[in-house]
C-alpha cells in the first residue's frame, strides 16, 4: 500500500467511531464487528467528495448537508457552483467548445432510490445538472438530448444564455490556428466535476457535469451523462464517479464496475485501482496518452481515488475539513 493510502486509511479508522452521526448507517455492522474485537473502520458522515480541486463546490454541498439537506440536494447545489464559474473552462458557462465553436454540456444525477436523469449535448443552459434532475423528477425518461433537452429546460424555466465566454472563444480560435486537429483532454486542471455525498441519514447520491473534451467532434458525447459509466450510485453499497477520457470509461462501464467491485467486498480504493487496471491492462491500451480518474465512496464513509495520470486529485469534505488530495496514480512508465 502506498504511504498516502496508509495514512488515509489509518486516519479514517481513528475518526470514524467518535462521530455519532457516522453510526447511523453502520450501526449494526459496527456492533457485529466489535464482537469480533476487530477495529471498526468507518468514516464520519455527512461527507462530500468531488473530482479535482473544487473546494467551493464541496463547501456548498456540505452547507446543504449540515443544514439537514439530503445528499441529492447537496450534489446538485455543489455542482452548480462550478457550472456557474465562468472561469472554469470545462464545466457549464465558459466551457471550452467543440471544434465548431459550440459549447455543449453533458450531465447526470442519481439518487438513493436508483432514480436517475441525464442530459446530453445540451446547448445554452448553464445548469445542466439541474436540468438532469428535472428529467429524473418530472419526466418518464432518463435521458434527453440536444434540442429536445434545451426545449425541456426552457419549459421548466431555465434561461438560455451564450455559454461561450470571450476567454474560451479566444482559446478555441488559437487552437484552430495552431492545432493538430484532435480533441484535447485537459490533464492539468479540473475537467468534469463529479460529486458524491452521504447525508446525515447515511443515504448516498451523486452528480456529474461537464462540457466534455475540448474541441471534440460536433455531436460527441462522453461518459459523463451515461449512468453506469460517468456515475453510478447504489445506496446499499456506495457510489463512483469518473473523469478523464470518456471513451475509455464507457468501454469499461467504469463507475458501475467500481460499485460492483465494492459489492464484492473491495474497499473504494481497491475498487478504483482495479477499474483503472481494466483500462491499462487491455491489450494495446494507449493509456500513456490519456487520463482517467475515479473517486468512490462506500456506505461506511470510506473513500477511494485513483487515476492513470498523476495530475488527478479529489476534494474531500469530511470531519469539518475541506481538503484537496493528490490522488495515487498508475505509473504510466511502469
Ligand atoms: N469525462 C469527460 C468526457 O469524456 C471529460 C473530462 O472528464 O474531462 O466528456
PDB file of N, CA and C and ligand atoms in Angstrom, residues 185 191-192 210 212-213 220 222-224 243-246, ligand 1:
ATOM      1  N   UNK A 185      -7.627  16.539 -24.132  1.00  0.00           N
ATOM      2  CA  UNK A 185      -8.092  16.272 -22.784  1.00  0.00           C
ATOM      3  C   UNK A 185      -7.219  17.083 -21.839  1.00  0.00           C
ATOM      4  N   UNK A 191     -11.584  18.995 -15.025  1.00  0.00           N
ATOM      5  CA  UNK A 191     -12.404  18.864 -16.222  1.00  0.00           C
ATOM      6  C   UNK A 191     -13.839  18.731 -15.754  1.00  0.00           C
ATOM      7  N   UNK A 192     -14.319  17.522 -15.858  1.00  0.00           N
ATOM      8  CA  UNK A 192     -15.631  17.223 -15.316  1.00  0.00           C
ATOM      9  C   UNK A 192     -15.646  17.457 -13.813  1.00  0.00           C
ATOM     10  N   UNK A 210     -20.267  18.361 -17.183  1.00  0.00           N
ATOM     11  CA  UNK A 210     -19.061  18.638 -17.979  1.00  0.00           C
ATOM     12  C   UNK A 210     -19.409  19.316 -19.296  1.00  0.00           C
ATOM     13  N   UNK A 212     -17.333  18.350 -21.582  1.00  0.00           N
ATOM     14  CA  UNK A 212     -16.716  17.276 -22.375  1.00  0.00           C
ATOM     15  C   UNK A 212     -15.319  17.632 -22.848  1.00  0.00           C
ATOM     16  N   UNK A 213     -14.818  16.860 -23.750  1.00  0.00           N
ATOM     17  CA  UNK A 213     -13.472  17.122 -24.258  1.00  0.00           C
ATOM     18  C   UNK A 213     -13.444  18.430 -25.031  1.00  0.00           C
ATOM     19  N   UNK A 220     -20.222  14.823 -30.370  1.00  0.00           N
ATOM     20  CA  UNK A 220     -19.592  13.831 -29.479  1.00  0.00           C
ATOM     21  C   UNK A 220     -20.174  13.926 -28.056  1.00  0.00           C
ATOM     22  N   UNK A 222     -19.576  12.068 -24.173  1.00  0.00           N
ATOM     23  CA  UNK A 222     -18.639  11.230 -23.419  1.00  0.00           C
ATOM     24  C   UNK A 222     -19.343  10.349 -22.407  1.00  0.00           C
ATOM     25  N   UNK A 223     -18.614  10.042 -21.351  1.00  0.00           N
ATOM     26  CA  UNK A 223     -19.145   9.155 -20.310  1.00  0.00           C
ATOM     27  C   UNK A 223     -20.027   9.869 -19.300  1.00  0.00           C
ATOM     28  N   UNK A 224     -19.810  11.176 -19.169  1.00  0.00           N
ATOM     29  CA  UNK A 224     -20.370  11.881 -18.008  1.00  0.00           C
ATOM     30  C   UNK A 224     -21.891  11.826 -17.874  1.00  0.00           C
ATOM     31  N   UNK A 243     -13.784  10.816 -14.247  1.00  0.00           N
ATOM     32  CA  UNK A 243     -13.392  11.933 -15.094  1.00  0.00           C
ATOM     33  C   UNK A 243     -12.292  11.441 -16.027  1.00  0.00           C
ATOM     34  N   UNK A 244     -12.009  12.224 -17.049  1.00  0.00           N
ATOM     35  CA  UNK A 244     -10.970  11.826 -17.991  1.00  0.00           C
ATOM     36  C   UNK A 244     -11.558  11.442 -19.335  1.00  0.00           C
ATOM     37  N   UNK A 245     -10.811  10.667 -20.073  1.00  0.00           N
ATOM     38  CA  UNK A 245     -11.215  10.342 -21.448  1.00  0.00           C
ATOM     39  C   UNK A 245     -12.444   9.423 -21.424  1.00  0.00           C
ATOM     40  N   UNK A 246     -13.590  10.026 -21.695  1.00  0.00           N
ATOM     41  CA  UNK A 246     -14.865   9.332 -21.532  1.00  0.00           C
ATOM     42  C   UNK A 246     -14.982   8.059 -22.339  1.00  0.00           C
TER      43      UNK A 246
HETATM   44  N1  LIG B   1     -15.158  12.613 -18.976  1.00  0.00           N
HETATM   45  C1  LIG B   1     -15.409  13.803 -19.757  1.00  0.00           C
HETATM   46  C2  LIG B   1     -15.771  13.396 -21.147  1.00  0.00           C
HETATM   47  O1  LIG B   1     -15.190  12.460 -21.679  1.00  0.00           O
HETATM   48  C3  LIG B   1     -14.294  14.769 -19.836  1.00  0.00           C
HETATM   49  C4  LIG B   1     -13.485  15.012 -18.636  1.00  0.00           C
HETATM   50  O2  LIG B   1     -13.705  14.473 -17.583  1.00  0.00           O
HETATM   51  O3  LIG B   1     -12.550  15.788 -18.745  1.00  0.00           O
HETATM   52  O4  LIG B   1     -16.580  14.072 -21.737  1.00  0.00           O
END
